[in-house]
CSV table of C-alpha atoms in Angstrom, one decimal:
chain,number,residue,atom,x,y,z
T,1,MET,CA,7.5,-7.3,84.7
T,2,ALA,CA,9.0,-10.3,83.3
T,3,SER,CA,11.8,-11.5,84.9
T,4,LEU,CA,15.5,-11.7,83.0
T,5,GLN,CA,15.0,-15.3,82.4
T,6,GLU,CA,11.3,-14.9,81.2
T,7,ARG,CA,12.4,-12.0,78.9
T,8,ILE,CA,15.4,-14.2,77.6
T,9,ALA,CA,13.1,-17.5,76.8
T,10,ILE,CA,10.5,-15.1,75.1
T,11,VAL,CA,13.1,-13.5,72.6
T,12,LEU,CA,14.6,-16.5,71.8
T,13,GLU,CA,11.7,-18.1,70.7
T,14,ARG,CA,10.7,-14.9,68.8
T,15,VAL,CA,14.1,-15.5,67.3
T,16,ALA,CA,13.3,-19.3,66.5
T,17,ARG,CA,9.8,-18.5,64.9
T,18,ALA,CA,11.6,-15.9,62.7
T,19,CYS,CA,14.1,-18.2,61.6
T,20,ALA,CA,11.4,-20.6,61.1
T,21,VAL,CA,9.7,-18.3,58.9
T,22,SER,CA,12.4,-17.6,56.6
T,23,GLY,CA,13.3,-21.3,56.5
T,24,ARG,CA,16.8,-20.3,58.5
T,25,ASP,CA,18.5,-22.7,61.0
T,26,VAL,CA,18.3,-20.8,64.4
T,27,SER,CA,22.1,-21.5,64.9
T,28,ASP,CA,22.8,-19.1,62.1
T,29,VAL,CA,21.8,-16.3,64.2
T,30,LYS,CA,23.3,-15.2,67.5
T,31,VAL,CA,21.7,-12.7,70.0
T,32,ILE,CA,24.2,-10.0,71.4
T,33,ALA,CA,22.8,-8.8,74.7
T,34,VAL,CA,23.2,-4.7,74.6
T,35,THR,CA,23.9,-4.1,78.4
T,36,LYS,CA,24.7,-0.5,78.0
T,37,TYR,CA,21.6,0.9,80.1
T,38,VAL,CA,22.0,-2.0,82.9
T,39,SER,CA,24.3,-2.6,85.7
T,40,LEU,CA,27.2,-4.9,86.1
T,41,GLU,CA,25.2,-7.1,88.4
T,42,THR,CA,22.5,-7.4,85.3
T,43,VAL,CA,25.4,-8.2,82.8
T,44,SER,CA,26.4,-11.1,85.1
T,45,ALA,CA,22.7,-12.5,85.4
T,46,VAL,CA,22.9,-12.3,81.8
T,47,LEU,CA,26.1,-14.6,81.3
T,48,GLU,CA,24.9,-16.6,84.0
T,49,ALA,CA,21.6,-17.3,82.3
T,50,GLY,CA,23.8,-18.4,79.1
T,51,LEU,CA,23.9,-15.8,76.9
T,52,THR,CA,27.4,-15.5,75.9
T,53,GLU,CA,27.4,-12.2,73.7
T,54,ILE,CA,27.8,-8.7,75.4
T,55,ALA,CA,27.6,-5.1,73.7
T,56,GLU,CA,28.7,-1.8,75.0
T,57,SER,CA,28.9,1.4,73.1
T,58,ARG,CA,30.6,3.6,75.5
T,59,TRP,CA,34.2,2.6,77.1
T,60,GLN,CA,33.7,4.8,80.2
T,61,ASP,CA,30.1,2.9,80.9
T,62,ALA,CA,31.9,-0.4,79.9
T,63,GLU,CA,35.4,-0.4,81.6
T,64,PRO,CA,33.7,-1.4,85.1
T,65,LYS,CA,31.8,-4.2,83.9
T,66,TRP,CA,34.6,-5.6,81.5
T,67,LYS,CA,37.2,-5.3,84.2
T,68,GLN,CA,34.9,-7.9,86.4
T,69,LEU,CA,33.4,-9.8,83.3
T,70,GLY,CA,35.6,-9.5,80.4
T,71,HIS,CA,37.0,-13.0,81.0
T,72,LYS,CA,33.3,-14.3,80.5
T,73,GLY,CA,31.7,-14.2,77.0
T,74,ILE,CA,32.2,-12.3,73.7
T,75,TRP,CA,32.4,-8.7,73.9
T,76,HIS,CA,31.2,-6.6,71.2
T,77,PHE,CA,31.9,-2.6,70.8
T,78,ILE,CA,28.7,-1.3,69.1
T,79,GLY,CA,29.1,2.5,69.4
T,80,HIS,CA,30.7,5.3,67.5
T,81,LEU,CA,34.4,4.9,68.3
T,82,GLN,CA,36.7,7.7,68.3
T,83,THR,CA,40.3,7.2,67.2
T,84,ASN,CA,41.6,8.3,70.6
T,85,LYS,CA,39.5,5.6,72.3
T,86,VAL,CA,40.8,2.9,70.0
T,87,LYS,CA,43.6,2.3,73.0
T,88,ASP,CA,41.0,1.5,75.6
T,89,VAL,CA,39.1,-1.4,73.4
T,90,ILE,CA,41.6,-3.1,71.3
T,91,GLY,CA,42.2,-6.3,72.8
T,92,LYS,CA,39.2,-6.2,75.2
T,93,PHE,CA,36.1,-6.2,72.5
T,94,GLN,CA,36.7,-9.1,70.0
T,95,TYR,CA,34.3,-7.2,67.6
T,96,ILE,CA,33.9,-3.8,66.5
T,97,HIS,CA,30.6,-2.9,64.9
T,98,SER,CA,31.2,0.5,63.7
T,99,LEU,CA,33.9,0.9,61.4
T,100,ASP,CA,33.1,3.6,59.3
T,101,ARG,CA,36.4,6.1,58.0
T,102,LEU,CA,39.8,5.3,57.0
T,103,SER,CA,41.2,6.9,59.9
T,104,LEU,CA,39.5,4.6,62.1
T,105,ALA,CA,40.9,1.5,60.1
T,106,ARG,CA,44.5,3.1,60.4
T,107,GLU,CA,44.4,3.7,64.3
T,108,LEU,CA,43.1,0.1,64.6
T,109,HIS,CA,45.6,-1.5,62.9
T,110,LYS,CA,48.4,0.6,64.5
T,111,LYS,CA,47.2,-0.2,67.9
T,112,ALA,CA,46.2,-4.4,66.9
T,113,ASP,CA,49.8,-4.4,65.4
T,114,ALA,CA,51.6,-3.0,68.1
T,115,ALA,CA,49.4,-5.4,70.6
T,116,GLY,CA,50.2,-8.3,68.0
T,117,LEU,CA,46.7,-9.3,67.6
T,118,ASP,CA,43.9,-9.1,64.6
T,119,VAL,CA,40.9,-7.1,65.0
T,120,LYS,CA,37.6,-8.3,63.9
T,121,VAL,CA,34.9,-5.6,62.6
T,122,PHE,CA,32.1,-4.9,61.3
T,123,LEU,CA,31.9,-1.8,58.5
T,124,GLN,CA,28.8,0.6,59.4
T,125,VAL,CA,26.9,1.2,56.5
T,126,ASN,CA,24.3,4.2,56.3
T,127,ILE,CA,21.9,2.0,54.4
T,128,SER,CA,18.6,4.2,55.3
T,129,GLY,CA,20.6,7.6,54.2
T,130,GLU,CA,19.6,9.4,57.5
T,131,ASP,CA,21.7,12.3,58.2
T,132,THR,CA,21.7,11.6,62.0
T,133,LYS,CA,23.1,7.9,61.5
T,134,PHE,CA,27.0,7.4,61.0
T,135,GLY,CA,28.2,4.8,58.5
T,136,LEU,CA,29.4,4.7,54.9
T,137,PRO,CA,27.3,5.2,52.0
T,138,PRO,CA,26.3,2.0,50.4
T,139,GLU,CA,28.3,3.3,47.1
T,140,ALA,CA,31.6,4.0,49.0
T,141,VAL,CA,31.7,0.4,50.3
T,142,GLU,CA,33.8,-1.0,47.6
T,143,GLY,CA,36.1,1.6,47.4
T,144,PHE,CA,36.7,1.7,51.3
T,145,LEU,CA,37.3,-2.1,51.1
T,146,LYS,CA,40.0,-1.6,48.7
T,147,GLU,CA,41.9,1.4,50.4
T,148,ILE,CA,42.0,-0.8,53.9
T,149,ALA,CA,43.1,-4.0,52.2
T,150,PRO,CA,46.7,-3.3,53.4
T,151,LEU,CA,45.7,-2.8,57.0
T,152,HIS,CA,46.5,-7.0,57.5
T,153,ARG,CA,45.6,-6.5,60.8
T,154,VAL,CA,42.0,-5.3,60.5
T,155,LYS,CA,39.5,-7.9,59.6
T,156,VAL,CA,36.3,-7.3,58.1
T,157,VAL,CA,34.1,-10.3,59.0
T,158,GLY,CA,30.7,-8.6,58.3
T,159,LEU,CA,28.3,-5.4,57.8
T,160,MET,CA,26.5,-3.4,60.2
T,161,THR,CA,23.4,-1.0,59.9
T,162,MET,CA,20.7,0.5,61.8
T,163,ALA,CA,17.2,0.9,60.4
T,164,PRO,CA,14.7,3.9,61.2
T,165,HIS,CA,12.8,3.2,64.1
T,166,GLU,CA,9.2,2.5,62.6
T,167,GLU,CA,6.0,1.8,64.8
T,168,ASP,CA,5.5,-0.8,62.1
T,169,PRO,CA,8.8,-3.3,61.5
T,170,GLU,CA,7.8,-4.0,58.5
T,171,LEU,CA,8.9,-0.8,57.2
T,172,THR,CA,12.4,-1.6,57.9
T,173,ARG,CA,12.7,-4.6,55.4
T,174,PRO,CA,14.1,-2.7,52.7
T,175,VAL,CA,17.0,-1.4,55.1
T,176,PHE,CA,17.9,-5.0,56.1
T,177,ARG,CA,17.4,-6.3,52.7
T,178,GLY,CA,19.6,-3.6,51.1
T,179,LEU,CA,22.5,-4.6,53.4
T,180,ARG,CA,22.0,-8.5,52.5
T,181,GLU,CA,22.3,-7.4,49.1
T,182,LEU,CA,25.1,-4.9,49.4
T,183,ARG,CA,27.2,-7.7,51.2
T,184,ASP,CA,26.3,-10.4,48.5
T,185,SER,CA,27.6,-8.2,45.8
T,186,LEU,CA,30.7,-7.4,47.6
T,187,ASN,CA,31.4,-11.1,47.7
T,188,LEU,CA,31.1,-11.3,44.1
T,189,LEU,CA,33.9,-8.9,43.8
T,190,ALA,CA,36.1,-10.8,46.2
T,191,LEU,CA,37.7,-7.7,47.8
T,192,THR,CA,38.3,-9.5,51.2
T,193,PRO,CA,40.5,-12.6,52.1
T,194,GLU,CA,37.7,-14.5,53.3
T,195,PRO,CA,33.7,-13.8,52.1
T,196,ILE,CA,32.1,-11.6,54.5
T,197,GLN,CA,29.7,-13.7,56.1
T,198,GLU,CA,28.4,-11.3,59.0
T,199,LEU,CA,25.2,-9.1,59.1
T,200,SER,CA,24.6,-7.3,62.1
T,201,MET,CA,21.3,-5.6,62.2
T,202,GLY,CA,18.0,-5.7,64.0
T,203,MET,CA,17.3,-3.9,67.3
T,204,SER,CA,14.2,-4.4,70.0
T,205,ASN,CA,12.0,-3.0,67.6
T,206,ASP,CA,12.3,-5.1,64.3
T,207,PHE,CA,14.7,-7.8,64.7
T,208,GLU,CA,12.5,-10.5,63.5
T,209,VAL,CA,12.4,-8.8,60.2
T,210,ALA,CA,15.9,-8.1,60.2
T,211,ILE,CA,16.4,-12.2,61.0
T,212,GLN,CA,13.7,-12.8,57.9
T,213,GLU,CA,16.1,-10.9,55.7
T,214,GLY,CA,19.6,-12.5,56.6
T,215,ALA,CA,20.8,-11.2,59.9
T,216,THR,CA,23.4,-13.5,61.7
T,217,ARG,CA,23.6,-11.2,64.8
T,218,VAL,CA,20.9,-9.1,66.2
T,219,ARG,CA,21.8,-6.4,69.0
T,220,LEU,CA,18.9,-6.6,71.8
T,221,GLY,CA,18.7,-3.8,75.0
T,222,THR,CA,15.1,-3.2,76.1
T,223,VAL,CA,13.3,-6.3,75.0
T,224,LEU,CA,16.1,-8.6,76.6
T,225,VAL,CA,17.8,-6.9,79.4
T,226,GLY,CA,15.8,-3.9,80.4
T,227,HIS,CA,16.6,-0.4,81.0
T,228,GLU,CA,17.7,0.6,84.6
T,229,GLU,CA,17.8,4.0,85.8
T,230,GLY,CA,21.2,5.1,87.0
T,231,ALA,CA,23.1,2.3,85.1
C-alpha cells in the first residue's frame, strides 16, 4: 500500500491534471483531507505533510483530534449538523458545509453572535434529488437565502453537494454542473453581500470530474488518507 506521502503526491498530480484539462489554475482548487476514519496520529501526519485543510463529520469523533491539533490548519465540519451540536462546533471549525434548514441557520447565528464571531457556511444542496441525501432542493435555495439574510453572523461562502456513487465518474458530471450553474444564477440575483464563490463538491470517486465542472474544494478521504479500523 502506498505511503501517505505517496498518496498525497498522486492526488495532487490528479488535481493538477484535472485543472489543466479544464483550463483552470491549480491554485483555485483546495484539497480537504477527510479524516473521520483515521487516527489522531494520521491527522497529525497529514498536517505535517503540508495539507492544511481537515474535515470531520461528527464532533464526538473529531473532539480528541481537534483538542490536539485544532490550532493547526483549517477545520471543516462536513457532516449533518444537529442544532443541539452547534455549541460544540462554533469557534472550532472555520467552515460548516452542511447548512440545509432555517432552524440550523438560526442556531448558528445565535451561538456565533454570543461568541462575537462570524461563521462561514456552505449551503448543502441536493442536486441529485436522492431521498437518502440531506440538502435543500435547488429550487428552494433562492428563498432560503432571502430567509437567512437577516442572520448577519452566518456568512454564505459557497454551495455543497454530493453526487451519487457511480462506477463511471463521468455520470456524476450533470450533478456538479448543476451546482455550478445554480451558484452562477444566484449570483446574478445578488442575494448575498458578497458573491458566492465556493463550490464544495467531489469526493474520492469523482473529484476530477468535479474539478472540471468548477469545484473549488474537494473532500477526499479514502483516496488520500485511507481508512483505519477502529479510528
